[in-house]
Amino acid sequence: MGDSVGSKDNSSKKAQQAFDDSLKPSMTSDIEGEIALEVRPKVHFNLFLALGQQYSITAAPLAIGIYLSLVTGLGGPPGYFWGFILVGFFQFIVCLAVAELASAIPHSSGPAYSVIALSDPHLAGNLGFIMGWLTNAGWYFICCASCLYPAQIIMALVEATNPGFIATAWQTYLLYIAFALGYLGLNLPRVFRVVGWLLKAILVIISVGAVFLLIVLLVRAQPKQDGRTVFVDFLNVSGWSSDGWVFFLVLLPAYACLAAFDNATHLTDELEQPEKQVPQVMIGSFFLASSLLYQ
């Protein structure tokens, strides 16, 4: 009886110690000299892992492949090239602005907290509420897309390798659910430790694979197109008479590849130096995606 009680006490002490270690408390002093306990969440990411996490959201080469059919009929090569130049310029300005905010007022709530901190006190609550819901809506759609796109790609590959097979909506939906459950499983406590390895693999495999495919396509593509076809001859087979309207439609692939900067801000509580590392992740992922897009 005494042994069982002692073992329970030891287990309780170990559990309490693990909990205390995960909180990583540190002693700080406030203005009045009182000692306060600052609680910091456990650090899960270093700079490289955070960069992989940010890059996995946009995954520029995959986004290009997904939207390639749109670019083919809307704008063609000139629409793709000049669209990325235009979007890249303005998105880089947005990236620098968000990075500055993340450095000055780091917070895991991201844009919602920035709006509250910088707004008039009388409007801060309402504006923060609106921005918070807009952020949630954006990530809800991104989450849905991250399940839908791979499901559609897999079904397209099955159709390509089996000419007699025609994918149905319910089959795609089952794959959608499978990917959603898989993502959920990766975030379970004992499984989460493999996320770091996956992020490293994503960062390397996508980048190296994209460079390899670009080189192979350039070597194998016949006949080679001249400069006018690539930079000047705007293609419009959409049915709309306005090339300007079509050009704005073709900006979608560029925006999909060079957006979601606020994702890094939501890692603030899981980085050692968020005021420094979050801006580095934002700007680093932007240049990484841009370098692959313009190759």
mmCIF file of C-alpha atoms in Angstrom:
data_model
loop_
_atom_site.group_PDB
_atom_site.id
_atom_site.type_symbol
_atom_site.label_atom_id
_atom_site.label_comp_id
_atom_site.label_asym_id
_atom_site.label_seq_id
_atom_site.Cartn_x
_atom_site.Cartn_y
_atom_site.Cartn_z
ATOM 1 C CA MET A 1 0.000 0.000 0.000
ATOM 2 C CA GLY A 2 2.803 2.359 0.952
ATOM 3 C CA ASP A 3 4.678 1.543 -2.269
ATOM 4 C CA SER A 4 1.644 2.366 -4.417
ATOM 5 C CA VAL A 5 1.136 5.674 -2.610
ATOM 6 C CA GLY A 6 4.801 6.514 -3.031
ATOM 7 C CA SER A 7 4.727 5.701 -6.747
ATOM 8 C CA LYS A 8 1.670 7.918 -7.205
ATOM 9 C CA ASP A 9 3.448 10.756 -5.423
ATOM 10 C CA ASN A 10 6.494 10.323 -7.654
ATOM 11 C CA SER A 11 4.302 10.306 -10.766
ATOM 12 C CA SER A 12 2.558 13.460 -9.612
ATOM 13 C CA LYS A 13 5.885 15.175 -8.972
ATOM 14 C CA LYS A 14 7.191 14.187 -12.409
ATOM 15 C CA ALA A 15 4.023 15.414 -14.104
ATOM 16 C CA GLN A 16 4.182 18.704 -12.213
ATOM 17 C CA GLN A 17 7.868 19.103 -13.090
ATOM 18 C CA ALA A 18 7.164 18.460 -16.784
ATOM 19 C CA PHE A 19 4.364 21.013 -16.698
ATOM 20 C CA ASP A 20 6.580 23.589 -15.010
ATOM 21 C CA ASP A 21 9.367 22.996 -17.526
ATOM 22 C CA SER A 22 6.993 23.431 -20.448
ATOM 23 C CA LEU A 23 5.894 26.807 -19.146
ATOM 24 C CA LYS A 24 9.497 28.020 -18.829
ATOM 25 C CA PRO A 25 8.894 30.600 -16.110
ATOM 26 C CA SER A 26 11.199 33.548 -15.665
ATOM 27 C CA MET A 27 11.259 36.184 -12.938
ATOM 28 C CA THR A 28 10.721 39.789 -13.972
ATOM 29 C CA SER A 29 10.276 43.036 -12.066
ATOM 30 C CA ASP A 30 7.608 45.610 -12.801
ATOM 31 C CA ILE A 31 7.859 49.366 -12.309
ATOM 32 C CA GLU A 32 6.926 49.214 -8.624
ATOM 33 C CA GLY A 33 9.594 46.635 -7.909
ATOM 34 C CA GLU A 34 7.213 43.722 -7.442
ATOM 35 C CA ILE A 35 8.301 40.316 -8.653
ATOM 36 C CA ALA A 36 6.043 38.830 -11.331
ATOM 37 C CA LEU A 37 6.065 35.441 -13.003
ATOM 38 C CA GLU A 38 6.276 35.592 -16.793
ATOM 39 C CA VAL A 39 4.917 32.458 -18.434
ATOM 40 C CA ARG A 40 6.288 31.557 -21.849
ATOM 41 C CA PRO A 41 4.941 28.661 -23.935
ATOM 42 C CA LYS A 42 7.253 25.890 -25.011
ATOM 43 C CA VAL A 43 9.426 26.670 -28.038
ATOM 44 C CA HIS A 44 8.619 24.295 -30.907
ATOM 45 C CA PHE A 45 10.288 26.001 -33.872
ATOM 46 C CA ASN A 46 13.688 27.366 -34.757
ATOM 47 C CA LEU A 47 14.291 29.723 -37.676
ATOM 48 C CA PHE A 48 14.684 26.946 -40.256
ATOM 49 C CA LEU A 49 11.552 25.074 -39.158
ATOM 50 C CA ALA A 50 9.517 28.276 -39.074
ATOM 51 C CA LEU A 51 10.718 29.078 -42.592
ATOM 52 C CA GLY A 52 9.627 25.620 -43.724
ATOM 53 C CA GLN A 53 6.250 26.078 -42.075
ATOM 54 C CA GLN A 54 5.723 29.445 -43.762
ATOM 55 C CA TYR A 55 6.888 28.155 -47.140
ATOM 56 C CA SER A 56 4.634 25.103 -46.907
ATOM 57 C CA ILE A 57 1.590 27.397 -46.775
ATOM 58 C CA THR A 58 2.167 29.006 -50.165
ATOM 59 C CA ALA A 59 4.340 26.262 -51.751
ATOM 60 C CA ALA A 60 4.980 28.446 -54.792
ATOM 61 C CA PRO A 61 5.888 25.689 -57.293
ATOM 62 C CA LEU A 62 2.771 23.691 -56.400
ATOM 63 C CA ALA A 63 0.588 26.785 -56.617
ATOM 64 C CA ILE A 64 1.969 27.528 -60.070
ATOM 65 C CA GLY A 65 1.164 24.008 -61.201
ATOM 66 C CA ILE A 66 -2.363 24.224 -59.829
ATOM 67 C CA TYR A 67 -3.105 27.543 -61.551
ATOM 68 C CA LEU A 68 -1.188 26.806 -64.752
ATOM 69 C CA SER A 69 -4.354 25.979 -66.682
ATOM 70 C CA LEU A 70 -5.740 29.400 -65.748
ATOM 71 C CA VAL A 71 -2.624 31.201 -66.994
ATOM 72 C CA THR A 72 -2.628 29.259 -70.260
ATOM 73 C CA GLY A 73 -5.891 30.795 -71.429
ATOM 74 C CA LEU A 74 -5.667 34.096 -69.596
ATOM 75 C CA GLY A 75 -2.663 36.122 -70.600
ATOM 76 C CA GLY A 76 -0.300 33.335 -71.549
ATOM 77 C CA PRO A 77 3.430 33.775 -70.812
ATOM 78 C CA PRO A 78 3.289 37.614 -70.800
ATOM 79 C CA GLY A 79 0.411 37.605 -68.318
ATOM 80 C CA TYR A 80 2.303 35.200 -66.078
ATOM 81 C CA PHE A 81 5.591 37.111 -66.195
ATOM 82 C CA TRP A 82 4.350 40.683 -65.869
ATOM 83 C CA GLY A 83 1.655 39.638 -63.409
ATOM 84 C CA PHE A 84 4.271 38.240 -61.058
ATOM 85 C CA ILE A 85 6.370 41.385 -61.444
ATOM 86 C CA LEU A 86 3.418 43.593 -60.480
ATOM 87 C CA VAL A 87 2.152 41.435 -57.626
ATOM 88 C CA GLY A 88 5.671 40.789 -56.361
ATOM 89 C CA PHE A 89 6.401 44.513 -56.104
ATOM 90 C CA PHE A 90 3.314 45.374 -54.070
ATOM 91 C CA GLN A 91 3.404 42.191 -51.998
ATOM 92 C CA PHE A 92 6.992 42.914 -51.041
ATOM 93 C CA ILE A 93 5.860 46.274 -49.666
ATOM 94 C CA VAL A 94 3.140 44.488 -47.695
ATOM 95 C CA CYS A 95 5.691 41.934 -46.495
ATOM 96 C CA LEU A 96 8.012 44.647 -45.177
ATOM 97 C CA ALA A 97 5.140 46.436 -43.432
ATOM 98 C CA VAL A 98 3.863 43.275 -41.743
ATOM 99 C CA ALA A 99 7.414 42.286 -40.796
ATOM 100 C CA GLU A 100 7.948 45.674 -39.143
ATOM 101 C CA LEU A 101 4.736 45.275 -37.152
ATOM 102 C CA ALA A 102 5.726 41.753 -36.117
ATOM 103 C CA SER A 103 9.065 43.062 -34.889
ATOM 104 C CA ALA A 104 7.672 46.074 -33.023
ATOM 105 C CA ILE A 105 4.611 44.431 -31.429
ATOM 106 C CA PRO A 106 5.020 40.641 -31.697
ATOM 107 C CA HIS A 107 1.883 38.709 -30.834
ATOM 108 C CA SER A 108 0.462 35.342 -31.852
ATOM 109 C CA SER A 109 -2.860 36.946 -32.819
ATOM 110 C CA GLY A 110 -1.091 38.644 -35.714
ATOM 111 C CA PRO A 111 -3.054 41.311 -37.606
ATOM 112 C CA ALA A 112 -5.892 41.383 -35.074
ATOM 113 C CA TYR A 113 -3.558 42.431 -32.272
ATOM 114 C CA SER A 114 -1.762 44.942 -34.506
ATOM 115 C CA VAL A 115 -5.073 46.611 -35.344
ATOM 116 C CA ILE A 116 -6.030 46.794 -31.663
ATOM 117 C CA ALA A 117 -2.631 48.169 -30.648
ATOM 118 C CA LEU A 118 -2.517 50.862 -33.341
ATOM 119 C CA SER A 119 -6.172 51.933 -33.488
ATOM 120 C CA ASP A 120 -7.995 54.620 -31.589
ATOM 121 C CA PRO A 121 -8.983 53.217 -28.167
ATOM 122 C CA HIS A 122 -12.660 53.859 -28.880
ATOM 123 C CA LEU A 123 -12.523 51.820 -32.098
ATOM 124 C CA ALA A 124 -9.857 49.269 -31.194
ATOM 125 C CA GLY A 125 -12.245 46.627 -29.887
ATOM 126 C CA ASN A 126 -14.578 46.649 -32.881
ATOM 127 C CA LEU A 127 -11.780 46.867 -35.444
ATOM 128 C CA GLY A 128 -9.871 44.073 -33.735
ATOM 129 C CA PHE A 129 -13.003 41.923 -33.723
ATOM 130 C CA ILE A 130 -13.518 42.489 -37.452
ATOM 131 C CA MET A 131 -9.875 41.815 -38.289
ATOM 132 C CA GLY A 132 -9.876 38.700 -36.134
ATOM 133 C CA TRP A 133 -12.844 37.249 -37.974
ATOM 134 C CA LEU A 134 -11.393 38.194 -41.363
ATOM 135 C CA THR A 135 -8.169 36.422 -40.400
ATOM 136 C CA ASN A 136 -10.085 33.356 -39.251
ATOM 137 C CA ALA A 137 -12.064 33.321 -42.493
ATOM 138 C CA GLY A 138 -8.885 33.546 -44.552
ATOM 139 C CA TRP A 139 -7.253 30.652 -42.737
ATOM 140 C CA TYR A 140 -10.466 28.644 -42.929
ATOM 141 C CA PHE A 141 -10.402 28.919 -46.721
ATOM 142 C CA ILE A 142 -6.685 28.114 -46.841
ATOM 143 C CA CYS A 143 -7.280 25.056 -44.666
ATOM 144 C CA CYS A 144 -10.053 23.874 -46.979
ATOM 145 C CA ALA A 145 -7.880 24.479 -50.036
ATOM 146 C CA SER A 146 -4.963 22.548 -48.522
ATOM 147 C CA CYS A 147 -7.254 19.508 -48.346
ATOM 148 C CA LEU A 148 -9.072 20.037 -51.648
ATOM 149 C CA TYR A 149 -6.100 20.724 -53.931
ATOM 150 C CA PRO A 150 -4.142 17.534 -53.160
ATOM 151 C CA ALA A 151 -7.353 15.517 -53.441
ATOM 152 C CA GLN A 152 -8.051 16.979 -56.883
ATOM 153 C CA ILE A 153 -4.448 16.485 -57.997
ATOM 154 C CA ILE A 154 -4.495 12.825 -56.980
ATOM 155 C CA MET A 155 -7.774 12.201 -58.795
ATOM 156 C CA ALA A 156 -6.381 13.959 -61.879
ATOM 157 C CA LEU A 157 -3.305 11.713 -61.785
ATOM 158 C CA VAL A 158 -5.523 8.646 -61.504
ATOM 159 C CA GLU A 159 -7.532 9.782 -64.525
ATOM 160 C CA ALA A 160 -4.340 10.497 -66.481
ATOM 161 C CA THR A 161 -2.926 7.034 -65.823
ATOM 162 C CA ASN A 162 -6.279 5.277 -66.332
ATOM 163 C CA PRO A 163 -8.008 6.730 -69.435
ATOM 164 C CA GLY A 164 -11.222 4.822 -68.772
ATOM 165 C CA PHE A 165 -11.597 6.128 -65.230
ATOM 166 C CA ILE A 166 -13.776 9.171 -64.509
ATOM 167 C CA ALA A 167 -13.482 10.663 -61.026
ATOM 168 C CA THR A 168 -16.703 11.455 -59.217
ATOM 169 C CA ALA A 169 -17.378 14.139 -56.630
ATOM 170 C CA TRP A 170 -17.815 11.701 -53.751
ATOM 171 C CA GLN A 171 -14.439 10.077 -54.456
ATOM 172 C CA THR A 172 -12.727 13.454 -54.374
ATOM 173 C CA TYR A 173 -14.600 14.283 -51.183
ATOM 174 C CA LEU A 174 -13.395 11.081 -49.505
ATOM 175 C CA LEU A 175 -9.816 12.041 -50.329
ATOM 176 C CA TYR A 176 -10.552 15.512 -48.973
ATOM 177 C CA ILE A 177 -11.655 13.988 -45.657
ATOM 178 C CA ALA A 178 -8.603 11.706 -45.632
ATOM 179 C CA PHE A 179 -6.230 14.653 -45.980
ATOM 180 C CA ALA A 180 -8.103 16.584 -43.280
ATOM 181 C CA LEU A 181 -7.806 13.648 -40.872
ATOM 182 C CA GLY A 182 -4.145 13.264 -41.761
ATOM 183 C CA TYR A 183 -3.439 16.913 -40.953
ATOM 184 C CA LEU A 184 -5.342 16.529 -37.698
ATOM 185 C CA GLY A 185 -3.277 13.480 -36.790
ATOM 186 C CA LEU A 186 -0.017 15.362 -37.329
ATOM 187 C CA ASN A 187 -1.043 17.856 -34.645
ATOM 188 C CA LEU A 188 -1.704 15.273 -31.950
ATOM 189 C CA PRO A 189 0.675 15.545 -28.964
ATOM 190 C CA ARG A 190 2.802 12.442 -29.533
ATOM 191 C CA VAL A 191 2.844 12.794 -33.304
ATOM 192 C CA PHE A 192 3.671 16.502 -33.415
ATOM 193 C CA ARG A 193 7.377 15.783 -33.009
ATOM 194 C CA VAL A 194 7.559 14.542 -36.615
ATOM 195 C CA VAL A 195 6.316 17.896 -37.925
ATOM 196 C CA GLY A 196 9.823 19.312 -37.706
ATOM 197 C CA TRP A 197 11.184 16.618 -40.002
ATOM 198 C CA LEU A 198 8.292 17.101 -42.405
ATOM 199 C CA LEU A 199 8.888 20.853 -42.591
ATOM 200 C CA LYS A 200 12.560 20.309 -43.377
ATOM 201 C CA ALA A 201 11.629 17.804 -46.059
ATOM 202 C CA ILE A 202 9.020 20.140 -47.558
ATOM 203 C CA LEU A 203 11.466 23.028 -47.763
ATOM 204 C CA VAL A 204 14.126 20.932 -49.495
ATOM 205 C CA ILE A 205 11.997 18.657 -51.681
ATOM 206 C CA ILE A 206 9.757 21.389 -53.102
ATOM 207 C CA SER A 207 12.679 23.701 -53.860
ATOM 208 C CA VAL A 208 14.968 21.048 -55.356
ATOM 209 C CA GLY A 209 12.086 19.416 -57.219
ATOM 210 C CA ALA A 210 11.007 22.733 -58.713
ATOM 211 C CA VAL A 211 14.517 23.513 -59.961
ATOM 212 C CA PHE A 212 14.822 20.012 -61.431
ATOM 213 C CA LEU A 213 11.496 20.249 -63.261
ATOM 214 C CA LEU A 214 12.286 23.702 -64.623
ATOM 215 C CA ILE A 215 15.611 22.505 -66.014
ATOM 216 C CA VAL A 216 14.054 19.392 -67.543
ATOM 217 C CA LEU A 217 11.234 21.375 -69.139
ATOM 218 C CA LEU A 218 13.656 23.878 -70.641
ATOM 219 C CA VAL A 219 15.794 21.095 -72.073
ATOM 220 C CA ARG A 220 12.950 18.961 -73.395
ATOM 221 C CA ALA A 221 10.586 21.668 -74.661
ATOM 222 C CA GLN A 222 10.507 21.804 -78.453
ATOM 223 C CA PRO A 223 10.276 24.097 -80.304
ATOM 224 C CA LYS A 224 11.679 26.956 -78.248
ATOM 225 C CA GLN A 225 9.583 30.139 -78.216
ATOM 226 C CA ASP A 226 11.019 33.521 -79.121
ATOM 227 C CA GLY A 227 11.179 36.523 -76.803
ATOM 228 C CA ARG A 228 8.095 38.190 -78.258
ATOM 229 C CA THR A 229 5.931 35.177 -77.433
ATOM 230 C CA VAL A 230 7.189 35.149 -73.855
ATOM 231 C CA PHE A 231 7.050 38.863 -73.058
ATOM 232 C CA VAL A 232 4.723 40.596 -75.546
ATOM 233 C CA ASP A 233 2.038 38.437 -77.197
ATOM 234 C CA PHE A 234 -0.791 38.620 -74.667
ATOM 235 C CA LEU A 235 -3.216 35.703 -75.003
ATOM 236 C CA ASN A 236 -6.929 36.136 -74.325
ATOM 237 C CA VAL A 237 -9.215 33.189 -75.036
ATOM 238 C CA SER A 238 -11.484 33.849 -72.066
ATOM 239 C CA GLY A 239 -14.398 35.305 -74.008
ATOM 240 C CA TRP A 240 -14.024 38.726 -72.391
ATOM 241 C CA SER A 241 -13.136 41.530 -74.772
ATOM 242 C CA SER A 242 -11.100 43.507 -72.226
ATOM 243 C CA ASP A 243 -7.460 42.436 -71.945
ATOM 244 C CA GLY A 244 -7.161 44.605 -68.846
ATOM 245 C CA TRP A 245 -9.845 42.618 -67.040
ATOM 246 C CA VAL A 246 -8.181 39.364 -68.069
ATOM 247 C CA PHE A 247 -4.818 40.634 -66.824
ATOM 248 C CA PHE A 248 -6.261 41.210 -63.362
ATOM 249 C CA LEU A 249 -7.670 37.686 -63.391
ATOM 250 C CA VAL A 250 -4.248 36.276 -64.194
ATOM 251 C CA LEU A 251 -2.829 37.935 -61.067
ATOM 252 C CA LEU A 252 -4.422 35.204 -58.940
ATOM 253 C CA PRO A 253 -1.538 32.681 -59.269
ATOM 254 C CA ALA A 254 0.998 35.322 -58.261
ATOM 255 C CA TYR A 255 -1.035 36.341 -55.242
ATOM 256 C CA ALA A 256 -1.496 32.716 -54.181
ATOM 257 C CA CYS A 257 2.287 32.254 -54.219
ATOM 258 C CA LEU A 258 3.226 35.520 -52.506
ATOM 259 C CA ALA A 259 0.683 35.922 -49.716
ATOM 260 C CA ALA A 260 -0.205 34.695 -46.204
ATOM 261 C CA PHE A 261 2.622 36.610 -44.517
ATOM 262 C CA ASP A 262 0.698 36.753 -41.257
ATOM 263 C CA ASN A 263 1.128 32.992 -40.876
ATOM 264 C CA ALA A 264 4.548 33.578 -39.332
ATOM 265 C CA THR A 265 3.082 35.899 -36.695
ATOM 266 C CA HIS A 266 0.977 33.053 -35.326
ATOM 267 C CA LEU A 267 4.214 31.257 -34.386
ATOM 268 C CA THR A 268 5.244 34.102 -32.074
ATOM 269 C CA ASP A 269 4.716 32.126 -28.874
ATOM 270 C CA GLU A 270 6.648 29.149 -30.231
ATOM 271 C CA LEU A 271 9.860 30.920 -31.271
ATOM 272 C CA GLU A 272 12.804 31.833 -29.080
ATOM 273 C CA GLN A 273 13.180 35.396 -30.419
ATOM 274 C CA PRO A 274 9.930 36.194 -32.258
ATOM 275 C CA GLU A 275 10.637 39.907 -32.627
ATOM 276 C CA LYS A 276 13.667 38.960 -34.732
ATOM 277 C CA GLN A 277 12.800 35.583 -36.223
ATOM 278 C CA VAL A 278 9.247 36.301 -37.421
ATOM 279 C CA PRO A 279 10.369 39.113 -39.786
ATOM 280 C CA GLN A 280 13.227 36.913 -40.989
ATOM 281 C CA VAL A 281 10.777 34.128 -41.809
ATOM 282 C CA MET A 282 8.450 36.482 -43.693
ATOM 283 C CA ILE A 283 11.132 38.092 -45.823
ATOM 284 C CA GLY A 284 13.060 34.845 -46.301
ATOM 285 C CA SER A 285 10.019 32.934 -47.539
ATOM 286 C CA PHE A 286 9.130 35.806 -49.878
ATOM 287 C CA PHE A 287 12.552 35.766 -51.535
ATOM 288 C CA LEU A 288 12.577 31.966 -51.639
ATOM 289 C CA ALA A 289 9.214 31.876 -53.414
ATOM 290 C CA SER A 290 10.188 34.731 -55.734
ATOM 291 C CA SER A 291 13.456 33.076 -56.744
ATOM 292 C CA LEU A 292 11.590 29.945 -57.811
ATOM 293 C CA LEU A 293 8.871 31.871 -59.624
ATOM 294 C CA TYR A 294 11.211 33.833 -61.877
ATOM 295 C CA GLN A 295 13.513 30.977 -62.846
#
